[in-house]
Amino acid sequence: AKDMGGSAFKFYTTELELSWLSRTFILNELEAAIEKGEIEVYYQPLIPANTETACQSAEALVRWQHPERGLISPADFLPQAERMGMIEKIDDFVFSQVCQQIKTWQANGIGDVHVSVNRSAHNFGNQRGRLDWLAYIREQGINAGLITLEITESVLMRRHAESGHLLKKLRQAGVQIAVDDFGTGYSSLSYLKEMDIDYLKIDRSFIRDLEADDNDRAIIEAITGMARHLGIEVIAEGVETLSQKEILEKIGCHWLQGYFFAKPMPVDVFEEFLASANNA
Ligand code: C2E
Ligand code: CA
Ligand code: CA
Ligand code: CA
């Protein structure tokens, strides 16, 4: 009531109340942000190792271009979005943007660009109220082989009938599957024989100290050897130096991604990267 004025406000401004307020605020803002076009997709190149083959692939990474706060990285809003049930909306938005971008690249002569899209483990297989990715690919007439789905091990370990079903359907349609942050989650590898996986993305934590740490090198060698036998390609994440690149190429990793080559970039800058990389 109005007559209670400021004192009532003071009374209720407990820590709990504040966090609830800020959560609601972020939720409202995020929802509006999508509508206002503040949510953007950045592209980070995936570089084929040990070859002169041109770069034609990238990972799509979400950014929030906030009018006052500037560029907000996903680490600062995705956990919140996940708790508030907004992550599905963001993933669906990023996915649809990527599909449109793939069509634009084909239309303007840049050609086929492969894009990896992240899909949160949160409610992974639950299709209720969200975009049907497979139906969307078909409606838009997109070659499913140009899309890779990046998921974490937790999705593969969970054994939810829904998740497994969705993954298999996407896989059958030609969408490729990458296991993100490989090596940091579960120790069981049983899912590798049950699910047809295309890529393992070795987590950055194994790459960071690679020059000095023989254990990291041994682990990467083991993962790459196993992957080769399983017909799976390995992607090394977070490659920052020339010597990391050289070690990873010697080990036989198939793909490299990291600041050494390029940071995630807005689409126009990524297009310049493609043009210069492909004319080098
Ligand atoms: P991720 O999927 O493991 O993505 C790789 C992250 O490592 C990206 O951070 C990328 O910018 C960063 N990175 C790439 N190369 C290097 C490097 O050489 N050094 C270092 N230090 N970092 C590097 P970013 O873009 O901030 O994204 C963080 C995480 O947020 C992602 O980790 C992913 O889990 C999540 N994310 C991003 N976009 C989406 C999305 O559209 N949907 C979902 N569900 N998650 C997303
Ligand atoms: Ca990823
Ligand atoms: Ca990762
Ligand atoms: Ca395979």
Short mmCIF file of N, CA and C and ligand atoms in Angstrom, two decimals, residues 44 59-63 73-75 78 82 87 90-91 94 117-121 150 152 180-181 201 203-204 237-240 257-260 262-264, ligand 1:
data_model
loop_
_atom_site.label_atom_id
_atom_site.label_comp_id
_atom_site.label_asym_id
_atom_site.label_seq_id
_atom_site.Cartn_x
_atom_site.Cartn_y
_atom_site.Cartn_z
N GLN A 44 33.58 -18.29 -34.25
CA GLN A 44 35.01 -18.54 -34.07
C GLN A 44 35.44 -19.67 -35.02
N GLU A 59 32.45 -22.17 -34.84
CA GLU A 59 31.49 -22.39 -33.75
C GLU A 59 30.71 -21.11 -33.53
N ALA A 60 29.40 -21.25 -33.37
CA ALA A 60 28.54 -20.10 -33.07
C ALA A 60 28.51 -19.89 -31.56
N LEU A 61 28.82 -18.66 -31.13
CA LEU A 61 28.84 -18.34 -29.70
C LEU A 61 28.00 -17.10 -29.44
N VAL A 62 27.13 -17.19 -28.47
CA VAL A 62 26.17 -16.11 -28.26
C VAL A 62 26.81 -14.93 -27.51
N ARG A 63 26.37 -13.72 -27.85
CA ARG A 63 26.79 -12.49 -27.17
C ARG A 63 25.57 -11.62 -26.93
N SER A 73 29.37 -11.30 -21.97
CA SER A 73 29.76 -12.65 -22.40
C SER A 73 28.78 -13.67 -21.83
N PRO A 74 28.68 -14.81 -22.48
CA PRO A 74 27.68 -15.81 -22.07
C PRO A 74 27.85 -16.27 -20.62
N ALA A 75 29.08 -16.27 -20.13
CA ALA A 75 29.31 -16.70 -18.75
C ALA A 75 28.53 -15.81 -17.78
N LEU A 78 24.26 -16.70 -19.19
CA LEU A 78 23.68 -18.01 -19.46
C LEU A 78 23.29 -18.79 -18.19
N GLU A 82 19.61 -20.08 -17.63
CA GLU A 82 19.33 -21.49 -17.42
C GLU A 82 18.39 -21.68 -16.23
N ILE A 87 17.12 -20.47 -21.25
CA ILE A 87 18.23 -20.95 -22.09
C ILE A 87 17.73 -21.57 -23.38
N ILE A 90 17.12 -18.91 -25.89
CA ILE A 90 18.37 -18.39 -26.45
C ILE A 90 18.96 -19.38 -27.45
N ASP A 91 19.02 -20.64 -27.07
CA ASP A 91 19.56 -21.66 -27.98
C ASP A 91 18.76 -21.72 -29.28
N VAL A 94 19.68 -18.64 -31.35
CA VAL A 94 21.00 -18.78 -31.97
C VAL A 94 20.93 -19.77 -33.13
N VAL A 117 26.78 -25.52 -33.28
CA VAL A 117 25.86 -24.78 -32.42
C VAL A 117 25.79 -25.48 -31.06
N ASN A 118 25.85 -24.70 -30.00
CA ASN A 118 25.74 -25.28 -28.66
C ASN A 118 24.28 -25.47 -28.29
N ARG A 119 23.99 -26.59 -27.66
CA ARG A 119 22.64 -26.78 -27.13
C ARG A 119 22.79 -27.21 -25.68
N SER A 120 22.21 -26.42 -24.80
CA SER A 120 22.34 -26.65 -23.37
C SER A 120 21.82 -28.02 -22.95
N ALA A 121 22.47 -28.59 -21.96
CA ALA A 121 22.03 -29.88 -21.41
C ALA A 121 20.72 -29.73 -20.65
N GLU A 150 26.80 -29.16 -30.60
CA GLU A 150 27.75 -29.36 -29.49
C GLU A 150 26.97 -29.60 -28.21
N THR A 152 27.21 -31.55 -24.10
CA THR A 152 28.16 -32.03 -23.09
C THR A 152 27.89 -33.51 -22.78
N ASP A 180 31.28 -31.68 -26.26
CA ASP A 180 31.98 -30.48 -25.80
C ASP A 180 32.66 -30.74 -24.46
N ASP A 181 33.73 -30.00 -24.20
CA ASP A 181 34.43 -30.06 -22.90
C ASP A 181 34.81 -31.50 -22.56
N LYS A 201 35.55 -32.70 -28.47
CA LYS A 201 36.25 -31.43 -28.27
C LYS A 201 37.02 -31.50 -26.96
N ASP A 203 38.79 -30.41 -23.88
CA ASP A 203 38.62 -29.19 -23.11
C ASP A 203 39.92 -28.39 -23.01
N ARG A 204 39.74 -27.09 -22.96
CA ARG A 204 40.86 -26.15 -22.89
C ARG A 204 41.81 -26.44 -21.72
N GLU A 237 40.41 -27.34 -28.19
CA GLU A 237 39.87 -26.00 -27.88
C GLU A 237 40.92 -25.15 -27.17
N GLY A 238 40.85 -23.87 -27.36
CA GLY A 238 41.67 -22.97 -26.56
C GLY A 238 43.14 -22.99 -26.93
N VAL A 239 43.43 -23.16 -28.22
CA VAL A 239 44.82 -23.13 -28.68
C VAL A 239 45.27 -21.67 -28.75
N GLU A 240 46.28 -21.34 -27.95
CA GLU A 240 46.68 -19.93 -27.84
C GLU A 240 48.08 -19.66 -28.37
N GLN A 257 41.11 -24.89 -32.54
CA GLN A 257 40.27 -23.71 -32.33
C GLN A 257 40.90 -22.92 -31.19
N GLY A 258 41.02 -21.63 -31.36
CA GLY A 258 41.56 -20.84 -30.25
C GLY A 258 42.07 -19.48 -30.69
N TYR A 259 42.44 -18.68 -29.68
CA TYR A 259 42.85 -17.31 -29.93
C TYR A 259 44.08 -17.23 -30.82
N PHE A 260 44.90 -18.30 -30.83
CA PHE A 260 46.08 -18.27 -31.71
C PHE A 260 45.65 -18.02 -33.16
N ALA A 262 42.10 -17.20 -34.15
CA ALA A 262 41.13 -16.11 -34.17
C ALA A 262 40.21 -16.20 -32.95
N LYS A 263 39.77 -15.05 -32.50
CA LYS A 263 38.76 -14.99 -31.44
C LYS A 263 37.37 -15.11 -32.07
N PRO A 264 36.36 -15.35 -31.26
CA PRO A 264 35.00 -15.27 -31.81
C PRO A 264 34.76 -13.86 -32.35
P1 C2E B 1 32.36 -23.48 -24.98
O1 C2E B 1 31.24 -24.07 -25.75
O2 C2E B 1 33.36 -24.42 -24.43
O3 C2E B 1 33.02 -22.42 -25.96
C1 C2E B 1 34.39 -22.12 -25.98
C2 C2E B 1 34.69 -20.90 -25.18
O4 C2E B 1 36.10 -20.72 -25.11
C3 C2E B 1 34.14 -19.61 -25.77
O5 C2E B 1 33.84 -18.74 -24.70
C4 C2E B 1 35.35 -19.07 -26.55
O6 C2E B 1 35.29 -17.69 -26.77
C5 C2E B 1 36.44 -19.45 -25.60
N1 C2E B 1 37.74 -19.57 -26.27
C6 C2E B 1 37.98 -19.92 -27.55
N2 C2E B 1 39.31 -19.94 -27.80
C7 C2E B 1 39.92 -19.60 -26.65
C8 C2E B 1 41.31 -19.44 -26.28
O7 C2E B 1 42.24 -19.64 -27.05
N3 C2E B 1 41.56 -19.06 -24.99
C9 C2E B 1 40.56 -18.85 -24.09
N4 C2E B 1 40.90 -18.46 -22.87
N5 C2E B 1 39.25 -18.98 -24.42
C10 C2E B 1 38.93 -19.36 -25.68
P2 C2E B 1 32.49 -17.90 -24.67
O8 C2E B 1 32.12 -17.47 -26.06
O9 C2E B 1 32.62 -16.86 -23.62
O10 C2E B 1 31.42 -18.97 -24.22
C11 C2E B 1 31.50 -19.59 -22.96
C12 C2E B 1 30.56 -20.74 -22.86
O11 C2E B 1 29.21 -20.30 -22.94
C13 C2E B 1 30.69 -21.75 -23.99
O12 C2E B 1 31.80 -22.60 -23.75
C14 C2E B 1 29.37 -22.45 -23.92
O13 C2E B 1 29.36 -23.41 -22.89
C15 C2E B 1 28.45 -21.32 -23.54
N6 C2E B 1 27.77 -20.81 -24.76
C16 C2E B 1 28.17 -19.88 -25.66
N7 C2E B 1 27.23 -19.69 -26.60
C17 C2E B 1 26.21 -20.54 -26.29
C18 C2E B 1 24.92 -20.83 -26.90
O14 C2E B 1 24.52 -20.28 -27.94
N8 C2E B 1 24.15 -21.75 -26.27
C19 C2E B 1 24.56 -22.41 -25.13
N9 C2E B 1 23.73 -23.31 -24.57
N10 C2E B 1 25.74 -22.18 -24.57
C20 C2E B 1 26.56 -21.25 -25.14
#
